[in-house]
Tab-separated table of C-alpha atoms in Angstrom:
chain	number	residue	atom	x	y	z
A	2	MET	CA	-16.943	25.656	-10.208
A	3	THR	CA	-20.136	24.812	-8.323
A	4	LYS	CA	-20.282	22.595	-5.269
A	5	VAL	CA	-21.722	19.136	-5.912
A	6	THR	CA	-22.819	16.685	-3.206
A	7	HIS	CA	-23.805	13.053	-3.582
A	8	GLU	CA	-25.238	11.203	-0.583
A	9	PHE	CA	-26.015	7.504	-0.503
A	10	ASP	CA	-26.601	4.592	1.862
A	11	LEU	CA	-24.810	1.274	1.535
A	12	TYR	CA	-24.658	-1.682	3.914
A	13	GLY	CA	-26.373	0.196	6.715
A	14	LYS	CA	-24.168	3.296	6.656
A	15	HIS	CA	-24.539	6.794	5.239
A	16	TYR	CA	-21.854	8.155	2.896
A	17	THR	CA	-21.230	11.506	1.232
A	18	LEU	CA	-19.023	12.600	-1.662
A	19	GLU	CA	-18.596	16.344	-2.071
A	20	ALA	CA	-16.447	18.520	-4.346
A	21	GLY	CA	-16.220	22.082	-5.629
A	22	GLU	CA	-15.936	24.069	-2.391
A	23	LEU	CA	-12.533	23.338	-0.809
A	24	ALA	CA	-8.985	23.240	-2.247
A	25	LYS	CA	-9.899	24.783	-5.591
A	26	GLN	CA	-6.254	25.270	-6.593
A	27	ALA	CA	-5.582	21.529	-6.447
A	28	THR	CA	-5.826	19.451	-9.607
A	29	GLY	CA	-8.706	17.635	-7.948
A	30	ALA	CA	-10.252	17.620	-4.479
A	31	CYS	CA	-13.059	15.753	-2.771
A	32	ILE	CA	-14.525	15.421	0.704
A	33	VAL	CA	-15.667	11.944	1.702
A	34	LYS	CA	-17.794	11.143	4.736
A	35	CYS	CA	-18.976	8.026	6.524
A	36	GLY	CA	-21.381	9.011	9.254
A	37	ASP	CA	-19.740	12.111	10.703
A	38	SER	CA	-16.173	10.990	9.970
A	39	THR	CA	-14.828	13.342	7.301
A	40	VAL	CA	-11.659	13.338	5.196
A	41	LEU	CA	-10.454	15.900	2.648
A	42	LEU	CA	-8.633	14.290	-0.279
A	43	THR	CA	-6.546	16.461	-2.605
A	44	ALA	CA	-4.624	15.414	-5.698
A	45	VAL	CA	-2.034	17.602	-7.396
A	46	VAL	CA	-0.223	16.641	-10.609
A	47	SER	CA	2.891	18.540	-11.642
A	48	LYS	CA	2.749	20.344	-14.969
A	49	GLU	CA	6.187	19.152	-16.023
A	50	ARG	CA	7.187	15.543	-16.578
A	51	LYS	CA	9.977	14.372	-14.271
A	52	ASP	CA	13.159	12.744	-15.550
A	53	TYR	CA	12.540	9.497	-13.675
A	54	ASP	CA	12.382	5.862	-14.716
A	55	PHE	CA	9.536	5.260	-12.226
A	56	PHE	CA	6.127	6.737	-11.411
A	57	PRO	CA	6.622	9.508	-8.774
A	58	LEU	CA	3.478	9.089	-6.655
A	59	THR	CA	3.421	10.275	-3.043
A	60	VAL	CA	0.530	9.671	-0.645
A	61	ASP	CA	0.329	11.319	2.774
A	62	PHE	CA	-2.303	10.896	5.474
A	63	ILE	CA	-2.486	13.814	7.901
A	64	GLU	CA	-3.996	13.143	11.326
A	65	LYS	CA	-5.339	16.306	12.920
A	66	MET	CA	-6.134	16.123	16.620
A	67	TYR	CA	-8.900	18.687	16.192
A	68	ALA	CA	-10.761	15.908	14.367
A	69	VAL	CA	-11.443	14.349	17.777
A	70	GLY	CA	-11.497	17.583	19.776
A	71	ARG	CA	-8.075	17.132	21.357
A	72	VAL	CA	-5.015	19.328	21.684
A	73	PRO	CA	-1.866	17.607	20.354
A	74	GLY	CA	0.522	16.368	23.025
A	75	GLY	CA	4.096	17.517	23.463
A	76	TYR	CA	5.684	20.867	24.224
A	77	LEU	CA	4.835	22.493	20.863
A	78	LYS	CA	1.177	21.358	20.903
A	79	ARG	CA	1.365	20.696	17.191
A	80	GLU	CA	1.190	17.540	15.076
A	81	ALA	CA	4.700	16.471	14.090
A	82	ARG	CA	5.814	13.227	12.449
A	83	PRO	CA	3.019	10.916	11.296
A	84	SER	CA	1.875	8.181	13.639
A	85	GLU	CA	2.260	4.529	12.714
A	86	LYS	CA	-1.444	4.400	11.868
A	87	ALA	CA	-1.133	7.445	9.576
A	88	THR	CA	1.734	5.755	7.733
A	89	LEU	CA	-0.243	2.525	7.346
A	90	THR	CA	-3.257	4.463	6.051
A	91	ALA	CA	-1.097	6.285	3.489
A	92	ARG	CA	0.223	2.913	2.278
A	93	MET	CA	-3.335	1.588	2.090
A	94	ILE	CA	-4.360	4.488	-0.165
A	95	ASP	CA	-1.245	4.140	-2.320
A	96	ARG	CA	-1.503	0.445	-3.175
A	97	PRO	CA	-4.784	0.390	-5.154
A	98	LEU	CA	-4.081	3.758	-6.821
A	99	ARG	CA	-0.519	3.225	-8.066
A	100	PRO	CA	-1.222	0.489	-10.662
A	101	SER	CA	-4.231	2.413	-12.012
A	102	PHE	CA	-2.077	5.089	-13.689
A	103	PRO	CA	-0.913	4.637	-17.302
A	104	ASP	CA	2.455	3.036	-18.010
A	105	GLY	CA	5.061	5.704	-18.642
A	106	PHE	CA	3.320	8.361	-16.508
A	107	ARG	CA	6.181	10.473	-15.141
A	108	ASN	CA	4.456	13.611	-13.841
A	109	GLU	CA	4.727	13.908	-10.081
A	110	VAL	CA	1.476	13.132	-8.249
A	111	GLN	CA	0.848	13.990	-4.608
A	112	ILE	CA	-2.287	12.832	-2.846
A	113	VAL	CA	-2.941	14.225	0.621
A	114	ALA	CA	-5.674	12.889	2.893
A	115	THR	CA	-6.458	15.213	5.807
A	116	SER	CA	-8.715	14.020	8.610
A	117	LEU	CA	-11.244	16.745	9.394
A	118	VAL	CA	-13.619	14.841	11.678
A	119	ALA	CA	-13.232	11.426	13.316
A	120	ASP	CA	-16.500	10.484	15.012
A	121	GLN	CA	-14.917	7.564	16.951
A	122	VAL	CA	-17.501	5.271	15.381
A	123	ASN	CA	-16.523	5.004	11.710
A	124	ALA	CA	-12.917	4.615	10.537
A	125	VAL	CA	-11.470	7.123	8.083
A	126	ASP	CA	-8.893	4.894	6.371
A	127	THR	CA	-10.845	2.818	3.837
A	128	ILE	CA	-13.128	5.659	2.735
A	129	SER	CA	-10.032	7.713	1.880
A	130	VAL	CA	-9.372	5.500	-1.158
A	131	MET	CA	-12.823	6.323	-2.536
A	132	GLY	CA	-12.195	10.017	-1.855
A	133	ALA	CA	-8.818	9.922	-3.617
A	134	SER	CA	-10.381	8.201	-6.615
A	135	ALA	CA	-13.125	10.837	-6.798
A	136	ALA	CA	-10.559	13.662	-6.475
A	137	LEU	CA	-8.556	12.274	-9.400
A	138	ALA	CA	-11.731	11.860	-11.439
A	139	VAL	CA	-13.033	15.429	-10.996
A	140	GLY	CA	-9.506	16.681	-11.720
A	141	GLY	CA	-9.456	14.969	-15.109
A	142	VAL	CA	-6.380	12.908	-14.232
A	143	PRO	CA	-5.950	9.829	-16.457
A	144	PHE	CA	-6.287	6.673	-14.357
A	145	GLU	CA	-8.294	3.466	-14.456
A	146	GLY	CA	-11.027	4.429	-12.037
A	147	PRO	CA	-13.259	4.534	-10.172
A	148	LEU	CA	-11.571	2.717	-7.298
A	149	ALA	CA	-12.663	1.966	-3.751
A	150	CYS	CA	-11.538	0.156	-0.630
A	151	VAL	CA	-13.630	-1.677	1.947
A	152	ARG	CA	-13.001	-3.357	5.262
A	153	ILE	CA	-14.792	-6.676	5.691
A	154	GLY	CA	-15.462	-7.929	9.195
A	155	ARG	CA	-17.376	-10.966	10.405
A	156	ASN	CA	-19.497	-11.200	13.507
A	157	ALA	CA	-17.844	-13.914	15.571
A	158	ASP	CA	-21.214	-15.055	16.971
A	159	THR	CA	-23.467	-15.014	13.889
A	160	GLY	CA	-20.939	-15.374	11.050
A	161	GLU	CA	-22.450	-12.367	9.249
A	162	PHE	CA	-20.097	-10.384	7.013
A	163	LEU	CA	-19.921	-6.633	7.672
A	164	VAL	CA	-18.806	-3.844	5.315
A	165	ASN	CA	-16.776	-1.072	6.943
A	166	PRO	CA	-17.726	-2.194	10.469
A	167	THR	CA	-17.698	0.334	13.287
A	168	TYR	CA	-14.971	0.181	15.932
A	169	GLU	CA	-17.396	-1.572	18.281
A	170	GLU	CA	-18.309	-4.139	15.612
A	171	ARG	CA	-14.610	-4.755	14.935
A	172	ASP	CA	-14.109	-5.631	18.610
A	173	HIS	CA	-16.540	-8.542	18.134
A	174	SER	CA	-15.203	-9.628	14.732
A	175	ASP	CA	-12.910	-12.569	13.981
A	176	LEU	CA	-11.898	-11.108	10.597
A	177	ASP	CA	-10.310	-7.820	9.577
A	178	LEU	CA	-9.934	-7.851	5.791
A	179	GLU	CA	-9.140	-4.780	3.685
A	180	LEU	CA	-9.703	-4.980	-0.055
A	181	GLY	CA	-9.016	-2.293	-2.650
A	182	GLY	CA	-9.623	-2.199	-6.376
A	183	SER	CA	-12.176	-1.492	-9.084
A	184	SER	CA	-15.586	-2.956	-9.833
A	185	THR	CA	-13.947	-5.849	-11.715
A	186	PHE	CA	-10.674	-6.654	-9.940
A	187	ILE	CA	-8.874	-6.535	-6.590
A	188	SER	CA	-5.469	-4.837	-6.572
A	189	MET	CA	-4.838	-4.616	-2.807
A	190	LEU	CA	-5.523	-7.101	-0.037
A	191	GLU	CA	-4.486	-7.128	3.596
A	192	ALA	CA	-5.983	-9.179	6.382
A	193	GLY	CA	-5.859	-10.273	9.969
A	194	ALA	CA	-8.043	-13.107	11.230
A	195	ASP	CA	-8.582	-15.458	14.141
A	196	GLU	CA	-7.839	-18.707	12.290
A	197	ILE	CA	-10.845	-18.656	9.963
A	198	SER	CA	-11.074	-21.268	7.204
A	199	GLU	CA	-9.804	-20.765	3.664
A	200	GLU	CA	-13.366	-21.199	2.387
A	201	ASP	CA	-14.627	-18.400	4.629
A	202	MET	CA	-11.760	-16.141	3.552
A	203	LEU	CA	-12.592	-16.675	-0.122
A	204	SER	CA	-16.254	-15.947	0.608
A	205	ALA	CA	-15.239	-12.724	2.360
A	206	MET	CA	-13.134	-11.698	-0.633
A	207	ALA	CA	-16.018	-12.322	-3.028
A	208	PHE	CA	-18.354	-10.352	-0.757
A	209	GLY	CA	-15.795	-7.547	-0.578
A	210	GLN	CA	-15.496	-7.397	-4.365
A	211	GLU	CA	-19.264	-6.925	-4.598
A	212	ALA	CA	-19.070	-4.116	-2.045
A	213	ILE	CA	-16.248	-2.394	-3.943
A	214	ALA	CA	-18.339	-2.545	-7.115
A	215	ALA	CA	-21.245	-0.897	-5.284
A	216	PHE	CA	-19.039	1.977	-4.078
A	217	CYS	CA	-17.584	2.395	-7.579
A	218	GLU	CA	-21.111	2.652	-8.962
A	219	GLU	CA	-21.893	5.459	-6.507
A	220	GLN	CA	-18.762	7.278	-7.645
A	221	LYS	CA	-20.026	7.107	-11.225
A	222	LYS	CA	-23.275	8.721	-10.087
A	223	PHE	CA	-21.271	11.435	-8.315
A	224	ILE	CA	-19.212	12.148	-11.454
A	225	ALA	CA	-22.405	12.269	-13.534
A	226	LYS	CA	-23.835	14.880	-11.131
A	227	TRP	CA	-20.577	16.845	-11.317
A	228	GLU	CA	-20.651	16.939	-15.114
A	229	GLU	CA	-24.325	17.858	-15.111
A	230	VAL	CA	-23.594	20.910	-12.939
A	231	ASN	CA	-20.083	21.920	-14.056
A	232	GLY	CA	-19.918	20.547	-17.588
A	233	PRO	CA	-17.968	17.593	-18.984
A	234	ILE	CA	-14.677	16.787	-17.278
A	235	VAL	CA	-11.835	17.500	-19.681
A	236	LYS	CA	-9.188	14.806	-19.458
A	237	ARG	CA	-5.802	16.415	-18.940
A	238	GLU	CA	-3.129	15.618	-21.490
A	239	TYR	CA	0.185	14.329	-20.204
A	240	ILE	CA	3.201	13.157	-22.169
A	241	LEU	CA	3.894	9.517	-21.386
A	242	ASP	CA	7.255	7.805	-21.581
A	243	GLU	CA	6.705	5.768	-24.728
A	244	PRO	CA	8.987	2.801	-25.451
A	245	ILE	CA	11.668	3.489	-28.039
A	246	ALA	CA	11.521	0.592	-30.487
A	247	GLU	CA	15.237	0.616	-31.291
A	248	VAL	CA	16.234	0.582	-27.609
A	249	HIS	CA	13.739	-2.190	-26.861
A	250	ASP	CA	14.909	-4.388	-29.735
A	251	ARG	CA	18.619	-3.965	-28.994
A	252	ILE	CA	18.176	-4.772	-25.300
A	253	PHE	CA	15.703	-7.639	-25.699
A	254	ALA	CA	18.117	-9.266	-28.152
A	255	TYR	CA	19.915	-10.355	-24.959
A	256	TYR	CA	16.919	-12.327	-23.708
A	257	ASP	CA	18.679	-15.714	-23.869
A	258	GLN	CA	21.685	-14.408	-21.936
A	259	MET	CA	19.427	-12.869	-19.269
A	260	SER	CA	17.440	-16.077	-18.958
A	261	ALA	CA	20.657	-18.059	-18.492
A	262	ALA	CA	21.980	-15.620	-15.866
A	263	LEU	CA	18.761	-15.878	-13.860
A	264	LYS	CA	19.018	-19.666	-13.630
A	265	ASP	CA	22.012	-19.523	-11.282
A	266	ALA	CA	20.804	-21.015	-7.976
A	267	ASP	CA	23.234	-18.977	-5.851
A	268	LYS	CA	21.753	-15.540	-5.159
A	269	GLN	CA	25.010	-13.568	-4.939
A	270	SER	CA	26.398	-15.186	-8.064
A	271	ARG	CA	23.101	-14.653	-9.888
A	272	MET	CA	22.952	-10.978	-8.966
A	273	GLN	CA	26.547	-10.496	-10.134
A	274	LYS	CA	25.850	-12.222	-13.462
A	275	VAL	CA	22.778	-10.052	-14.045
A	276	ALA	CA	24.734	-6.889	-13.165
A	277	ASP	CA	27.597	-7.875	-15.495
A	278	LEU	CA	25.152	-8.590	-18.313
A	279	MET	CA	23.458	-5.225	-17.849
A	280	ASP	CA	26.851	-3.505	-18.030
A	281	GLU	CA	27.579	-5.430	-21.221
A	282	ILE	CA	24.246	-4.373	-22.716
A	283	LYS	CA	24.815	-0.723	-21.815
A	284	ALA	CA	28.273	-0.832	-23.389
A	285	GLN	CA	26.804	-1.581	-26.812
A	286	PHE	CA	25.266	1.906	-26.818
A	287	THR	CA	27.503	4.837	-27.711
A	288	GLU	CA	28.037	7.640	-25.188
A	289	GLU	CA	25.721	9.860	-27.227
A	290	GLU	CA	23.008	7.184	-27.258
A	291	GLN	CA	23.355	6.572	-23.528
A	292	GLU	CA	22.948	10.274	-22.838
A	293	LEU	CA	19.988	10.589	-25.218
A	294	TRP	CA	18.186	7.408	-24.141
A	295	SER	CA	19.350	7.054	-20.521
A	296	ARG	CA	15.856	6.718	-19.051
A	297	ALA	CA	14.622	4.418	-21.820
A	298	ILE	CA	17.668	2.164	-21.408
A	299	ALA	CA	17.094	1.891	-17.648
A	300	VAL	CA	13.407	1.056	-18.163
A	301	GLU	CA	14.097	-1.564	-20.831
A	302	LEU	CA	16.830	-3.230	-18.756
A	303	LYS	CA	14.375	-3.641	-15.881
A	304	GLY	CA	11.793	-4.858	-18.370
A	305	LEU	CA	14.160	-7.475	-19.797
A	306	GLU	CA	14.927	-8.939	-16.375
A	307	LYS	CA	11.249	-8.920	-15.397
A	308	HIS	CA	10.158	-10.517	-18.684
A	309	ALA	CA	12.771	-13.274	-18.527
A	310	MET	CA	11.833	-14.045	-14.930
A	311	ARG	CA	8.110	-14.124	-15.719
A	312	VAL	CA	8.518	-16.389	-18.751
A	313	MET	CA	10.615	-18.775	-16.667
A	314	VAL	CA	7.926	-19.054	-13.975
A	315	VAL	CA	4.871	-19.157	-16.247
A	316	GLU	CA	6.173	-21.435	-18.993
A	317	THR	CA	8.518	-23.774	-17.120
A	318	GLY	CA	7.098	-23.606	-13.593
A	319	GLU	CA	10.584	-22.900	-12.245
A	320	ARG	CA	11.767	-19.895	-10.291
A	321	VAL	CA	15.057	-18.086	-10.772
A	322	ASP	CA	16.962	-20.273	-8.316
A	323	GLY	CA	15.742	-23.514	-9.882
A	324	ARG	CA	12.936	-24.232	-7.407
A	325	VAL	CA	9.501	-25.293	-8.636
A	326	ALA	CA	6.450	-23.275	-7.608
A	327	ASN	CA	5.645	-25.300	-4.464
A	328	GLU	CA	9.229	-25.795	-3.257
A	329	ILE	CA	10.575	-23.736	-0.369
A	330	ARG	CA	14.186	-22.885	0.388
A	331	PRO	CA	16.048	-24.808	3.136
A	332	ILE	CA	14.932	-23.700	6.594
A	333	MET	CA	17.099	-23.477	9.701
A	334	VAL	CA	15.958	-22.388	13.173
A	335	LYS	CA	18.141	-21.609	16.206
A	336	PRO	CA	16.222	-20.836	19.415
A	337	ASP	CA	17.839	-18.995	22.340
A	338	TYR	CA	20.317	-17.394	19.969
A	339	LEU	CA	21.374	-14.620	22.382
A	340	PRO	CA	22.213	-14.865	26.097
A	341	LEU	CA	20.541	-12.772	28.825
A	342	VAL	CA	17.728	-11.316	26.678
A	343	HIS	CA	14.208	-12.486	27.553
A	344	GLY	CA	13.813	-14.458	24.352
A	345	SER	CA	15.526	-14.754	20.991
A	346	GLY	CA	15.686	-16.880	17.889
A	347	LEU	CA	17.319	-17.001	14.471
A	348	PHE	CA	15.175	-18.075	11.532
A	349	GLN	CA	16.828	-18.631	8.165
A	350	ARG	CA	15.272	-19.595	4.837
A	351	GLY	CA	17.785	-19.839	2.039
A	352	GLN	CA	19.982	-16.766	2.457
A	353	THR	CA	17.274	-14.726	4.155
A	354	GLN	CA	17.762	-14.357	7.908
A	355	VAL	CA	15.541	-12.965	10.640
A	356	LEU	CA	16.895	-12.404	14.136
A	357	SER	CA	13.987	-11.907	16.541
A	358	ILE	CA	14.338	-10.671	20.115
A	359	CYS	CA	11.465	-10.600	22.595
A	360	THR	CA	11.307	-8.333	25.648
A	361	LEU	CA	8.680	-8.543	28.395
A	362	GLY	CA	7.601	-5.522	30.394
A	363	MET	CA	5.057	-4.614	33.032
A	364	LEU	CA	1.542	-3.749	31.891
A	365	ASN	CA	2.088	-0.095	32.778
A	366	GLU	CA	4.814	-0.005	30.122
A	367	TRP	CA	2.311	-0.490	27.321
A	368	GLN	CA	2.503	1.861	24.340
A	369	ARG	CA	0.227	4.862	24.664
A	370	LEU	CA	-1.242	5.956	21.340
A	371	ASP	CA	-2.039	9.559	20.496
A	372	THR	CA	-4.125	9.142	17.342
A	373	ILE	CA	-7.623	9.947	16.115
A	374	GLU	CA	-8.798	6.367	16.717
A	375	PRO	CA	-10.501	5.159	19.931
A	376	MET	CA	-7.710	2.711	20.845
A	377	ASP	CA	-5.506	4.496	23.386
A	378	GLY	CA	-2.720	1.935	23.683
A	379	LYS	CA	-1.447	-1.573	23.008
A	380	ARG	CA	0.522	-4.156	24.973
A	381	TYR	CA	1.943	-6.144	22.051
A	382	ILE	CA	4.383	-4.211	19.871
A	383	HIS	CA	6.219	-5.706	16.893
A	384	HIS	CA	9.062	-3.693	15.352
A	385	TYR	CA	10.641	-4.626	12.014
A	386	ASN	CA	14.062	-3.314	11.008
A	387	PHE	CA	15.643	-3.595	7.570
A	388	PRO	CA	19.083	-1.944	7.692
A	389	PRO	CA	20.934	-1.523	4.370
A	390	PHE	CA	23.508	-4.218	5.168
A	391	CYS	CA	20.714	-6.798	4.746
A	392	THR	CA	21.142	-6.471	0.981
A	393	GLY	CA	24.863	-5.732	1.020
A	394	GLU	CA	24.392	-2.016	0.463
A	395	THR	CA	25.210	1.252	2.162
A	396	GLY	CA	22.392	3.577	3.143
A	397	ARG	CA	20.847	5.918	5.646
A	398	MET	CA	20.299	4.735	9.196
A	399	GLY	CA	17.748	6.385	11.421
A	400	SER	CA	14.003	6.443	11.876
A	401	PRO	CA	12.100	3.540	10.291
A	402	LYS	CA	10.945	3.871	6.700
A	403	ARG	CA	7.348	3.336	5.611
A	404	ARG	CA	8.112	-0.174	4.410
A	405	GLU	CA	9.571	-1.152	7.784
A	406	ILE	CA	6.514	0.224	9.581
A	407	GLY	CA	4.226	-1.656	7.212
A	408	HIS	CA	6.036	-4.978	7.604
A	409	GLY	CA	6.133	-4.644	11.384
A	410	ALA	CA	2.389	-4.038	11.442
A	411	LEU	CA	1.859	-7.074	9.202
A	412	ALA	CA	3.741	-9.373	11.586
A	413	GLU	CA	2.032	-7.817	14.600
A	414	ARG	CA	-1.359	-8.403	13.041
A	415	ALA	CA	-0.542	-12.049	12.302
A	416	LEU	CA	0.573	-12.846	15.854
A	417	LEU	CA	-1.890	-10.740	17.833
A	418	PRO	CA	-4.683	-13.390	17.900
A	419	VAL	CA	-2.388	-15.910	19.630
A	420	ILE	CA	-1.018	-13.528	22.282
A	421	PRO	CA	-2.431	-14.596	25.698
A	422	SER	CA	-4.829	-12.242	27.450
A	423	GLU	CA	-3.732	-9.929	30.267
A	424	GLU	CA	-5.311	-12.288	32.806
A	425	GLU	CA	-3.362	-15.291	31.486
A	426	PHE	CA	-0.111	-13.435	30.833
A	427	PRO	CA	0.104	-10.073	32.656
A	428	TYR	CA	2.913	-8.558	30.617
């Protein structure tokens, strides 16, 4: 295996894709650079297929303090649990990659992004998607690539769109839009903006799609160089979970019953009807068949519910609770819900409830951040909690899960532009 490097310039920045020197035992590995910021992306696929009814993909982003020339804080002087930013970056990498794998892929896949250098000018998050895509490609892993992710900013003074703006440029931007996907479609979108128009947002998305296509084209050039030096990439063969026709036909024969169960407007009653129907469907299989086809039965049951729900929405324009596409559930708001706390409110839409509590503190109580990014702290913090009782289930309580961190960041990003400045509101 010979080292291959591909350097290119796009939108005023210098990028590098490099493979063949590090992490040779991984299924695929690639180093990606933007300026001096450097990330090592590794992809490992298990040899054996797992007995799951879902795709077991794990993405981790590892922040190393040496990337910015700092010793980790704390008594042990070693990186421990991932920061909130590391978790958000891992989720960003996951979202465009997950749907690109073939249906029925059950081999375990672990993608690890390790920050090697963070130059404090160029961010390492969006380029990690391109690096992961390149790592999968050189490893011969079957997926619908190449894929890339870009951040689109907009100069608040000139209105010019920027691709992967620097930290300084982001400070003067009224848009922070992340897009991920291939050269022909967008599969991941996340944004924060200072009340820009819908027309401008659509223009930014179109501009971002063009940028993604340009990065995908550079990946193709990199793969061509790799094959020229190291020979054609041999696509690895993996056994996919293929649908079993008999199981599919026997389960989908209950389509009418599933469709009827989903039309119950009451959520609890609807969920119970669906659960009872699934038990009834399972009961038509013998014990031997259930043991032999357990995974296929689980997959087809999910597929039946999903198909019935989709047909209802697409063909009739109605959702499962009887609402049309533009109809919202009844909304109820109760301000000052709790006594003594600084601020509180209960927001309810249908059966979904959110209890929000606000606490004010002095400016010196801001959150100090120990990450590889230039921002050293923040004064507005939004935490989201989703305990298991929210869905009537039992479960583990403890540190927040990735989903909770992601949703908290989403709400924080939405409200941040309307938070008064320190001068106006010194809290």
